[in-house]
CSV table of C-alpha atoms and ligand atoms in Angstrom, one decimal:
chain,number,residue,atom,x,y,z
A,125,MET,CA,24.1,-7.6,-45.9
A,126,LEU,CA,20.5,-6.8,-44.8
A,127,SER,CA,18.6,-4.0,-46.4
A,128,PHE,CA,15.5,-2.1,-45.3
A,129,ASP,CA,13.5,0.9,-46.4
A,130,VAL,CA,13.4,2.1,-42.8
A,131,VAL,CA,15.9,1.1,-40.1
A,132,ILE,CA,15.2,2.2,-36.6
A,133,VAL,CA,18.2,2.1,-34.2
A,134,GLY,CA,17.0,1.7,-30.6
A,135,ALA,CA,14.1,-0.5,-29.6
A,136,GLY,CA,12.8,1.6,-26.8
A,137,HIS,CA,9.9,4.0,-26.5
A,138,GLY,CA,10.7,6.2,-29.5
A,139,GLY,CA,11.8,3.4,-31.7
A,140,ALA,CA,8.7,1.3,-31.0
A,141,GLN,CA,6.4,4.2,-31.6
A,142,ALA,CA,8.1,5.1,-34.9
A,143,ALA,CA,7.5,1.6,-36.2
A,144,ILE,CA,3.9,1.6,-35.0
A,145,ALA,CA,3.2,5.0,-36.4
A,146,LEU,CA,4.7,4.1,-39.8
A,147,ARG,CA,2.4,1.1,-40.2
A,148,GLN,CA,-0.6,3.2,-38.9
A,149,ALA,CA,0.3,5.7,-41.7
A,150,LYS,CA,0.0,2.7,-44.2
A,151,PHE,CA,3.8,2.7,-44.9
A,152,ASP,CA,4.2,-0.6,-46.7
A,153,GLY,CA,8.0,-0.7,-47.1
A,154,SER,CA,10.3,-2.9,-45.0
A,155,ILE,CA,11.0,-1.8,-41.4
A,156,ALA,CA,13.7,-3.1,-39.1
A,157,MET,CA,14.2,-2.1,-35.5
A,158,ILE,CA,17.7,-2.8,-34.2
A,159,GLY,CA,18.1,-2.8,-30.4
A,160,ALA,CA,21.1,-3.3,-28.1
A,161,GLU,CA,19.0,-4.9,-25.4
A,162,PRO,CA,17.8,-8.5,-25.9
A,163,GLU,CA,14.2,-7.7,-25.1
A,164,LEU,CA,11.3,-6.5,-27.3
A,165,PRO,CA,10.4,-2.8,-26.6
A,166,TYR,CA,9.2,-2.3,-23.1
A,167,GLU,CA,8.1,0.6,-20.9
A,168,ARG,CA,11.0,2.1,-19.0
A,169,PRO,CA,9.1,4.1,-16.4
A,170,PRO,CA,8.0,1.0,-14.3
A,171,LEU,CA,11.6,0.1,-13.8
A,172,SER,CA,11.8,2.5,-10.9
A,173,LYS,CA,8.1,2.0,-9.9
A,174,GLU,CA,5.8,-1.0,-10.3
A,175,PHE,CA,8.4,-3.4,-11.8
A,176,LEU,CA,11.0,-2.6,-9.1
A,177,ALA,CA,8.3,-2.9,-6.5
A,178,GLY,CA,7.3,-6.4,-7.8
A,179,ASP,CA,3.8,-5.2,-8.6
A,180,LYS,CA,4.1,-5.7,-12.4
A,181,SER,CA,5.7,-8.6,-14.3
A,182,PHE,CA,7.9,-8.0,-17.3
A,183,ASP,CA,5.2,-9.3,-19.7
A,184,ARG,CA,2.9,-6.5,-18.5
A,185,ILE,CA,5.3,-3.8,-19.4
A,186,LEU,CA,6.0,-4.9,-23.0
A,187,ILE,CA,4.9,-2.0,-25.3
A,188,ARG,CA,3.3,-4.6,-27.6
A,189,PRO,CA,3.3,-8.4,-27.6
A,190,VAL,CA,5.6,-10.4,-29.8
A,191,ALA,CA,2.8,-11.2,-32.3
A,192,PHE,CA,2.2,-7.5,-32.9
A,193,TRP,CA,5.6,-7.0,-34.5
A,194,GLN,CA,5.4,-10.2,-36.6
A,195,GLU,CA,1.9,-9.4,-37.9
A,196,ARG,CA,3.0,-6.0,-39.0
A,197,GLN,CA,6.2,-7.3,-40.6
A,198,ILE,CA,8.4,-5.2,-38.4
A,199,ASP,CA,11.8,-7.0,-38.1
A,200,THR,CA,13.2,-6.9,-34.6
A,201,LEU,CA,17.0,-7.4,-34.6
A,202,LEU,CA,17.7,-7.5,-30.9
A,203,GLY,CA,20.9,-7.8,-28.9
A,204,ARG,CA,22.7,-5.8,-31.6
A,205,THR,CA,24.5,-2.5,-31.0
A,206,VAL,CA,25.1,-0.2,-33.9
A,207,ILE,CA,28.6,1.2,-33.7
A,208,LYS,CA,29.1,2.9,-37.1
A,209,VAL,CA,27.0,4.9,-39.5
A,210,ASP,CA,28.2,5.5,-43.1
A,211,PRO,CA,25.8,8.3,-44.2
A,212,ALA,CA,27.1,8.4,-47.8
A,213,ALA,CA,26.5,4.6,-48.3
A,214,HIS,CA,23.4,4.7,-46.1
A,215,ARG,CA,24.9,1.8,-44.2
A,216,LEU,CA,25.2,0.8,-40.6
A,217,THR,CA,27.6,-1.6,-38.9
A,218,THR,CA,26.9,-3.5,-35.7
A,219,VAL,CA,29.4,-4.5,-33.0
A,220,ASN,CA,29.4,-8.0,-34.4
A,221,GLY,CA,30.4,-6.7,-37.9
A,222,GLU,CA,26.9,-7.1,-39.5
A,223,THR,CA,26.0,-4.5,-42.0
A,224,VAL,CA,22.6,-3.1,-42.7
A,225,THR,CA,21.6,-0.6,-45.3
A,226,TYR,CA,18.7,1.9,-45.1
A,227,ARG,CA,16.7,4.3,-47.2
A,228,HIS,CA,15.7,6.2,-44.0
A,229,LEU,CA,17.4,5.9,-40.7
A,230,ILE,CA,15.6,6.8,-37.4
A,231,TRP,CA,18.1,7.1,-34.5
A,232,ALA,CA,16.2,6.4,-31.2
A,233,THR,CA,19.0,5.3,-28.8
A,234,GLY,CA,18.1,7.2,-25.6
A,235,GLY,CA,21.1,7.5,-23.3
A,236,ASP,CA,23.4,5.6,-21.0
A,237,PRO,CA,23.2,6.3,-17.3
A,238,ARG,CA,25.8,8.8,-16.1
A,239,ARG,CA,28.2,6.9,-13.8
A,240,LEU,CA,30.2,8.1,-10.8
A,241,THR,CA,33.9,8.5,-11.6
A,242,CYS,CA,35.1,8.1,-8.0
A,243,ALA,CA,36.9,5.0,-6.6
A,244,GLY,CA,34.6,2.1,-5.9
A,245,ASN,CA,32.1,2.9,-8.6
A,246,ASP,CA,32.3,-0.6,-10.1
A,247,LEU,CA,31.9,-2.5,-6.8
A,248,ILE,CA,29.2,-5.2,-6.7
A,249,GLY,CA,26.1,-3.6,-5.2
A,250,THR,CA,26.4,-0.3,-7.2
A,251,HIS,CA,23.6,0.1,-9.6
A,252,THR,CA,22.0,2.3,-12.2
A,253,VAL,CA,18.4,1.9,-13.3
A,254,ARG,CA,18.0,2.2,-17.1
A,255,THR,CA,17.3,-1.2,-18.4
A,256,ARG,CA,15.4,-4.4,-17.4
A,257,ALA,CA,18.8,-6.0,-16.8
A,258,ASP,CA,19.7,-3.2,-14.4
A,259,ALA,CA,16.4,-3.7,-12.5
A,260,ASP,CA,16.7,-7.5,-12.4
A,261,ARG,CA,20.2,-7.3,-11.0
A,262,LEU,CA,19.1,-4.8,-8.4
A,263,MET,CA,16.1,-6.8,-7.4
A,264,ALA,CA,18.1,-10.0,-7.1
A,265,GLU,CA,20.3,-8.3,-4.4
A,266,LEU,CA,17.5,-6.8,-2.4
A,267,PRO,CA,16.9,-9.7,0.0
A,268,GLY,CA,20.4,-9.3,1.4
A,269,VAL,CA,20.2,-5.6,1.8
A,270,THR,CA,19.3,-3.7,5.0
A,271,GLN,CA,20.9,-0.3,4.3
A,272,ALA,CA,20.8,1.4,0.9
A,273,VAL,CA,22.2,4.7,-0.4
A,274,VAL,CA,20.6,6.5,-3.3
A,275,ILE,CA,22.8,9.0,-5.0
A,276,GLY,CA,20.8,11.7,-6.8
A,277,GLY,CA,17.5,13.4,-5.8
A,278,GLY,CA,16.0,13.4,-9.3
A,279,TYR,CA,12.8,11.5,-10.2
A,280,ILE,CA,14.5,8.1,-10.7
A,281,GLY,CA,16.4,8.4,-7.4
A,282,LEU,CA,13.3,9.5,-5.5
A,283,GLU,CA,11.2,6.8,-7.0
A,284,ALA,CA,13.7,4.1,-6.2
A,285,ALA,CA,14.1,5.4,-2.7
A,286,ALA,CA,10.3,5.2,-2.2
A,287,VAL,CA,10.3,1.5,-3.4
A,288,LEU,CA,13.2,0.6,-1.1
A,289,ALA,CA,11.6,2.4,1.9
A,290,LYS,CA,8.4,0.4,1.1
A,291,PHE,CA,10.4,-2.8,1.3
A,292,GLY,CA,11.5,-1.7,4.8
A,293,LYS,CA,15.2,-0.9,3.9
A,294,GLN,CA,17.0,1.9,5.7
A,295,VAL,CA,17.5,4.4,2.9
A,296,VAL,CA,19.9,7.4,2.8
A,297,LEU,CA,19.3,9.7,-0.2
A,298,LEU,CA,22.2,12.0,-1.1
A,299,GLU,CA,21.7,15.1,-3.2
A,300,ALA,CA,24.5,17.4,-4.1
A,301,LEU,CA,22.3,20.5,-4.5
A,302,ASP,CA,20.4,22.2,-1.7
A,303,ARG,CA,17.0,20.6,-2.7
A,304,VAL,CA,15.7,17.5,-4.5
A,305,LEU,CA,14.3,17.9,-8.0
A,306,ALA,CA,16.2,21.2,-8.2
A,307,ARG,CA,16.6,21.1,-12.0
A,308,VAL,CA,13.0,20.4,-12.8
A,309,ALA,CA,10.7,21.8,-10.1
A,310,GLY,CA,10.1,24.9,-8.0
A,311,GLU,CA,11.1,25.0,-4.4
A,312,PRO,CA,7.7,24.3,-2.8
A,313,LEU,CA,7.5,21.0,-4.7
A,314,SER,CA,11.1,20.0,-3.7
A,315,ARG,CA,10.4,20.7,-0.1
A,316,PHE,CA,7.1,18.8,-0.2
A,317,TYR,CA,8.8,15.7,-1.6
A,318,GLU,CA,11.7,16.0,0.9
A,319,ALA,CA,9.2,16.0,3.8
A,320,GLU,CA,7.3,13.0,2.3
A,321,HIS,CA,10.4,10.9,2.0
A,322,ARG,CA,11.5,11.8,5.5
A,323,ALA,CA,8.0,10.9,6.8
A,324,HIS,CA,8.5,7.5,5.2
A,325,GLY,CA,11.8,7.0,7.0
A,326,VAL,CA,14.2,8.1,4.2
A,327,ASP,CA,17.2,10.1,5.5
A,328,VAL,CA,17.3,12.9,2.9
A,329,ARG,CA,20.7,14.7,2.9
A,330,LEU,CA,21.1,17.8,0.9
A,331,GLY,CA,24.2,19.7,-0.3
A,332,VAL,CA,26.4,16.6,0.2
A,333,ALA,CA,29.2,15.4,-2.1
A,334,VAL,CA,30.3,11.8,-2.4
A,335,ASP,CA,34.0,11.2,-2.1
A,336,CYS,CA,34.1,7.4,-3.0
A,337,ILE,CA,32.4,4.1,-2.5
A,338,LEU,CA,34.1,1.7,-0.2
A,339,GLY,CA,34.0,-2.1,-0.3
A,340,ASP,CA,35.4,-5.3,1.0
A,341,GLY,CA,37.4,-5.8,-2.1
A,342,GLU,CA,34.3,-7.1,-4.0
A,343,LYS,CA,31.1,-5.7,-2.6
A,344,VAL,CA,29.9,-2.3,-1.5
A,345,THR,CA,30.1,-1.7,2.3
A,346,ALA,CA,29.7,2.1,2.6
A,347,VAL,CA,29.7,5.5,0.8
A,348,ARG,CA,32.2,8.0,2.0
A,349,LEU,CA,31.1,11.6,1.9
A,350,ALA,CA,33.4,14.5,1.2
A,351,ASP,CA,33.5,15.5,4.9
A,352,GLY,CA,34.7,12.0,5.7
A,353,GLU,CA,31.5,10.6,7.1
A,354,LEU,CA,30.9,6.9,6.2
A,355,VAL,CA,27.3,5.9,5.3
A,356,PRO,CA,27.0,2.1,5.6
A,357,ALA,CA,25.3,0.4,2.7
A,358,GLN,CA,25.1,-3.0,1.0
A,359,LEU,CA,23.4,-1.4,-2.1
A,360,VAL,CA,24.0,1.9,-3.9
A,361,ILE,CA,21.8,3.3,-6.6
A,362,VAL,CA,23.2,6.0,-8.7
A,363,GLY,CA,20.6,8.2,-10.4
A,364,ILE,CA,22.5,11.2,-11.8
A,365,GLY,CA,21.2,11.6,-15.3
A,366,ILE,CA,22.1,10.2,-18.7
A,367,VAL,CA,24.6,10.7,-21.5
A,368,PRO,CA,22.8,10.7,-24.9
A,369,ALA,CA,23.9,7.7,-26.9
A,370,VAL,CA,24.8,9.5,-30.1
A,371,ALA,CA,28.5,8.8,-30.6
A,372,PRO,CA,28.2,6.8,-33.9
A,373,LEU,CA,26.1,9.7,-35.4
A,374,LEU,CA,28.4,12.4,-34.3
A,375,GLU,CA,31.4,10.4,-35.6
A,376,ALA,CA,29.5,10.2,-38.9
A,377,GLY,CA,29.4,14.0,-39.0
A,378,ALA,CA,26.0,14.8,-37.5
A,379,VAL,CA,25.7,18.2,-35.9
A,380,GLY,CA,25.3,18.0,-32.1
A,381,GLY,CA,27.0,17.6,-28.8
A,382,ASN,CA,24.8,16.9,-25.9
A,383,GLY,CA,22.5,15.0,-28.2
A,384,VAL,CA,22.1,15.1,-31.9
A,385,ALA,CA,20.6,18.3,-33.3
A,386,VAL,CA,17.3,18.0,-35.2
A,387,ASP,CA,14.9,20.3,-37.0
A,388,PRO,CA,11.1,20.5,-36.5
A,389,GLN,CA,10.7,17.3,-38.6
A,390,CYS,CA,13.4,15.6,-36.4
A,391,ARG,CA,15.8,15.5,-39.3
A,392,THR,CA,19.5,15.5,-38.4
A,393,SER,CA,22.1,17.3,-40.5
A,394,LEU,CA,22.8,13.9,-42.2
A,395,ALA,CA,20.7,13.1,-45.3
A,396,ASP,CA,17.8,10.7,-44.6
A,397,VAL,CA,18.7,10.4,-40.9
A,398,PHE,CA,16.2,11.4,-38.2
A,399,ALA,CA,16.7,11.4,-34.4
A,400,ILE,CA,14.0,11.2,-31.8
A,401,GLY,CA,13.5,10.8,-28.0
A,402,ASP,CA,16.0,11.3,-25.2
A,403,CYS,CA,18.9,11.8,-27.6
A,404,ALA,CA,17.3,14.5,-29.9
A,405,LEU,CA,18.4,18.0,-29.3
A,406,HIS,CA,15.6,20.2,-30.6
A,407,ALA,CA,14.3,23.8,-30.4
A,408,ASN,CA,11.3,23.5,-28.0
A,409,ALA,CA,8.6,26.1,-28.3
A,410,PHE,CA,7.7,25.5,-24.6
A,411,ALA,CA,11.3,26.5,-23.6
A,412,ASP,CA,11.1,29.7,-25.6
A,413,GLY,CA,12.7,28.0,-28.6
A,414,ALA,CA,15.9,26.9,-26.6
A,415,GLU,CA,17.7,23.8,-27.8
A,416,ILE,CA,17.0,21.1,-25.3
A,417,ARG,CA,16.6,17.4,-24.9
A,418,LEU,CA,13.5,16.1,-23.2
A,419,GLU,CA,13.7,12.8,-21.3
A,420,SER,CA,10.1,11.7,-21.3
A,421,VAL,CA,7.8,9.1,-22.9
A,422,GLN,CA,5.6,11.9,-24.3
A,423,ASN,CA,8.6,13.4,-26.2
A,424,ALA,CA,9.8,10.1,-27.6
A,425,ASN,CA,6.3,9.2,-28.8
A,426,ASP,CA,5.4,12.5,-30.3
A,427,GLN,CA,8.7,12.9,-32.1
A,428,ALA,CA,8.3,9.3,-33.4
A,429,ASN,CA,4.9,10.4,-34.8
A,430,VAL,CA,6.4,13.4,-36.5
A,431,VAL,CA,9.0,11.3,-38.3
A,432,ALA,CA,6.4,8.7,-39.4
A,433,ARG,CA,4.3,11.5,-40.9
A,434,THR,CA,7.3,13.0,-42.6
A,435,ILE,CA,8.5,9.8,-44.1
A,436,THR,CA,5.0,9.1,-45.4
A,437,GLY,CA,4.8,12.5,-47.0
A,438,GLN,CA,2.5,14.2,-44.6
A,439,GLU,CA,3.1,17.6,-43.1
A,440,ALA,CA,4.3,17.5,-39.6
A,441,ALA,CA,6.3,19.6,-37.2
A,442,TYR,CA,7.1,18.9,-33.5
A,443,HIS,CA,5.1,21.2,-31.3
A,444,ALA,CA,3.8,19.0,-28.5
A,445,VAL,CA,3.1,20.2,-25.0
A,446,PRO,CA,5.6,18.4,-22.7
A,447,TRP,CA,4.1,16.2,-20.0
A,448,PHE,CA,5.5,13.8,-17.5
A,449,TRP,CA,4.6,11.8,-14.4
A,450,SER,CA,6.2,10.3,-11.3
A,451,ASN,CA,4.8,7.9,-8.7
A,452,GLN,CA,6.2,7.9,-5.2
A,453,TYR,CA,4.3,6.3,-2.3
A,454,ASP,CA,0.6,7.2,-2.8
A,455,LEU,CA,1.5,10.4,-4.6
A,456,LYS,CA,0.8,10.8,-8.3
A,457,LEU,CA,2.7,13.7,-9.7
A,458,GLN,CA,1.7,14.9,-13.2
A,459,THR,CA,3.5,17.7,-14.9
A,460,VAL,CA,2.6,19.7,-18.0
A,461,GLY,CA,4.8,22.4,-19.7
A,462,LEU,CA,8.3,23.3,-18.8
A,463,SER,CA,8.9,25.4,-15.7
A,464,THR,CA,12.4,26.5,-16.6
A,465,GLY,CA,12.7,30.3,-16.6
A,466,HIS,CA,9.6,30.9,-14.5
A,467,ASP,CA,9.6,34.1,-12.5
A,468,SER,CA,6.8,33.3,-10.0
A,469,THR,CA,4.8,30.4,-8.7
A,470,VAL,CA,1.2,30.1,-7.4
A,471,LEU,CA,0.3,27.3,-5.0
A,472,ARG,CA,-3.2,26.0,-5.7
A,473,GLY,CA,-4.6,23.9,-2.8
A,474,ASP,CA,-3.0,23.0,0.4
A,475,LEU,CA,0.2,21.0,0.7
A,476,ALA,CA,-1.1,19.5,4.0
A,477,THR,CA,-3.9,17.7,2.1
A,478,ARG,CA,-1.4,16.1,-0.2
A,479,SER,CA,-3.5,17.2,-3.2
A,480,PHE,CA,-2.4,20.5,-4.8
A,481,SER,CA,-0.9,22.1,-7.8
A,482,LEU,CA,2.1,24.3,-8.2
A,483,ILE,CA,1.6,26.7,-11.2
A,484,TYR,CA,4.5,28.4,-12.8
A,485,LEU,CA,4.3,31.8,-14.4
A,486,LYS,CA,6.6,33.7,-16.6
A,487,ALA,CA,5.8,37.4,-17.3
A,488,GLY,CA,2.2,36.7,-16.1
A,489,ARG,CA,1.7,33.7,-18.5
A,490,VAL,CA,1.1,30.1,-17.3
A,491,ILE,CA,4.0,28.1,-18.5
A,492,ALA,CA,3.8,24.9,-16.5
A,493,LEU,CA,1.9,23.0,-13.7
A,494,ASP,CA,3.1,20.3,-11.3
A,495,CYS,CA,-0.1,18.6,-10.0
A,496,VAL,CA,0.1,16.2,-7.0
A,497,ASN,CA,-2.9,14.0,-6.7
A,498,ALA,CA,-4.8,16.6,-8.7
A,499,VAL,CA,-5.8,15.1,-12.0
A,500,LYS,CA,-8.4,17.7,-12.8
A,501,ASP,CA,-5.9,20.5,-12.5
A,502,TYR,CA,-3.6,18.6,-14.7
A,503,VAL,CA,-6.2,18.0,-17.4
A,504,GLN,CA,-7.6,21.5,-17.4
A,505,GLY,CA,-4.2,23.2,-16.8
A,506,ARG,CA,-2.9,21.7,-20.0
A,507,LYS,CA,-5.0,24.1,-22.1
A,508,LEU,CA,-3.6,27.0,-20.1
A,509,VAL,CA,-0.1,26.0,-20.9
A,510,GLU,CA,-0.9,25.4,-24.5
A,511,ILE,CA,-2.2,28.9,-25.0
A,512,GLY,CA,0.1,30.6,-22.5
A,513,ALA,CA,-2.9,32.0,-20.6
A,514,THR,CA,-2.7,35.1,-18.5
A,515,ILE,CA,-4.8,34.7,-15.4
A,516,ASP,CA,-5.1,36.7,-12.2
A,517,PRO,CA,-2.9,34.7,-9.7
A,518,VAL,CA,-5.5,35.1,-7.0
A,519,ARG,CA,-8.0,33.2,-9.2
A,520,LEU,CA,-5.4,30.6,-10.0
A,521,ALA,CA,-4.7,30.0,-6.4
A,522,ASP,CA,-8.4,29.6,-5.6
A,523,ALA,CA,-9.0,25.8,-5.7
A,524,GLY,CA,-12.7,26.5,-5.5
A,525,ILE,CA,-12.6,27.9,-9.1
A,526,ALA,CA,-12.0,25.2,-11.7
A,527,LEU,CA,-9.0,26.0,-13.9
A,528,LYS,CA,-11.1,25.8,-17.0
A,529,GLU,CA,-13.3,28.6,-15.5
A,530,ALA,CA,-10.3,30.6,-14.4
B,84,LIG,C1,13.8,4.2,-14.4
B,84,LIG,C2,13.2,5.2,-15.3
B,84,LIG,C3,12.0,5.8,-15.0
B,84,LIG,C4,11.4,6.7,-15.9
B,84,LIG,N1,10.2,7.3,-15.5
B,84,LIG,C5,9.5,8.1,-16.4
B,84,LIG,C6,8.2,8.6,-16.2
B,84,LIG,O1,7.7,8.3,-15.1
B,84,LIG,N2,7.6,9.3,-17.1
B,84,LIG,C7,8.2,9.6,-18.3
B,84,LIG,O2,7.7,10.3,-19.1
B,84,LIG,N3,9.5,9.2,-18.6
B,84,LIG,C8,10.2,8.4,-17.7
B,84,LIG,N4,11.4,7.9,-18.0
B,84,LIG,C9,12.1,8.4,-19.2
B,84,LIG,C10,11.6,7.6,-20.4
B,84,LIG,O3,11.7,6.2,-20.1
B,84,LIG,C11,12.5,8.0,-21.6
B,84,LIG,O4,12.3,9.3,-21.8
B,84,LIG,C12,12.1,7.2,-22.8
B,84,LIG,O5,12.4,5.8,-22.6
B,84,LIG,C13,12.9,7.7,-24.0
B,84,LIG,O6,12.7,6.9,-25.1
B,84,LIG,P1,13.8,6.7,-26.2
B,84,LIG,O7,13.3,5.9,-27.3
B,84,LIG,O8,14.5,8.0,-26.5
B,84,LIG,O9,15.0,5.9,-25.4
B,84,LIG,P2,14.9,4.4,-24.7
B,84,LIG,O10,13.5,4.1,-24.3
B,84,LIG,O11,15.9,4.5,-23.6
B,84,LIG,O12,15.4,3.4,-25.8
B,84,LIG,C14,16.6,3.5,-26.4
B,84,LIG,C15,17.0,2.1,-26.8
B,84,LIG,O13,18.1,2.2,-27.7
B,84,LIG,C16,19.1,1.2,-27.4
B,84,LIG,N5,20.4,1.6,-27.9
B,84,LIG,C17,21.2,2.6,-27.5
B,84,LIG,N6,22.3,2.7,-28.3
B,84,LIG,C18,22.1,1.7,-29.2
B,84,LIG,C19,22.9,1.4,-30.4
B,84,LIG,N7,24.1,2.0,-30.6
B,84,LIG,N8,22.5,0.4,-31.1
B,84,LIG,C20,21.3,-0.3,-30.9
B,84,LIG,N9,20.5,0.0,-29.8
B,84,LIG,C21,20.9,1.1,-29.0
B,84,LIG,C22,19.0,1.1,-25.9
B,84,LIG,O14,19.6,-0.1,-25.4
B,84,LIG,C23,17.6,1.3,-25.6
B,84,LIG,O15,17.0,0.0,-25.6
B,84,LIG,C24,12.0,7.0,-17.1
B,84,LIG,C25,13.3,6.5,-17.4
B,84,LIG,C26,13.8,5.5,-16.6
B,84,LIG,C27,15.2,4.9,-16.9
């Protein structure tokens, strides 16, 4: 049986940052990071961007090189999935039957891609994009593909569609709702991205339901829509969200459901067990205190820092401004704050210039910005979100007035 002062389950963004932050905080106890994937921690965002496009090799997306973990005596136990947590004994069991005990446990397992439940969902050629292995499988098939269907008009689906279009594939993007990015962005931004994708040759279909995936007995040949239409495809990418990977914790008695519930120090209801990142259900000040999960690198890293401080006896509480980015074609979107619950929007700049910001207001206060090719607005707008600034919408809309002056 292995024994560590801190065991981190999940060697992704949050897990890696927790280990890094513990050593930065001069924690000198033993640390192990247990990860289901065979790789050292790597950046996930490039999987639907530069890595998928072939512009960045895997080495360049490693969060730290191998020597970093060795030098800091952070044990990396990779290719191991934790299936059981015994909170009373402070003991974990992996799928291979190994047991590991901990003084503190940090659960940083992210989530598994939500899968289609319809017929044909397991045909060769149907992909999700969450891991390096997913991206490698997808990239290996690309040379034989002329027609691709992307199911889901969220960030990952849109980014993948942009890469495929760049490769010259015929891409059909299917979105069940009446606009892309409907859950995360205001309508002007959705319409802007729909138009951009169409201008790059992507056939964006809105308000469509998938009936099933058809194949030749082995490989995908088409997607059948609910109205009976067949959309031919040799490749299907499913980007319809994730299911937080928290089953072992919930089975151990942790409070939660859609994620595991944590307090401002990221403590779960189990003694000495923290949870961070995509799987952590937390009350977020930028969502009016609502219990949410955030799926972003920012959230995973900032929660990891809070846990490292808490374990090393420093005061900390999670109160970070949410931020996120998405790259599609030559468009760099940067978002700050959470737009959920906004009651009005202000467009700053001109959509036609492909450099603008959409500012979200709630009861007159700035709660979020989506900035497209507008880095200055993003940097200066951050402060407005932080303080919940109340600013005359006419001044906000005037791109001639810097946001910091507004
Ligand atoms: C294709 C893609 C593009 C993205 N683009 C962006 C972006 O542009 N900007 C942004 O901010 N965010 C982006 N994200 C989201 C971001 O990557 C996640 O929010 C972030 O990775 C969350 O970190 P995490 O540590 O919670 O989970 P992860 O990084 O997913 O790490 C979790 C790790 O835990 C492992 N694991 C799960 N269960 C177990 C278990 N039982 N035992 C052992 N190990 C386990 C998993 O295999 C995984 O390696 C993107 C995500 C994807 C998939």
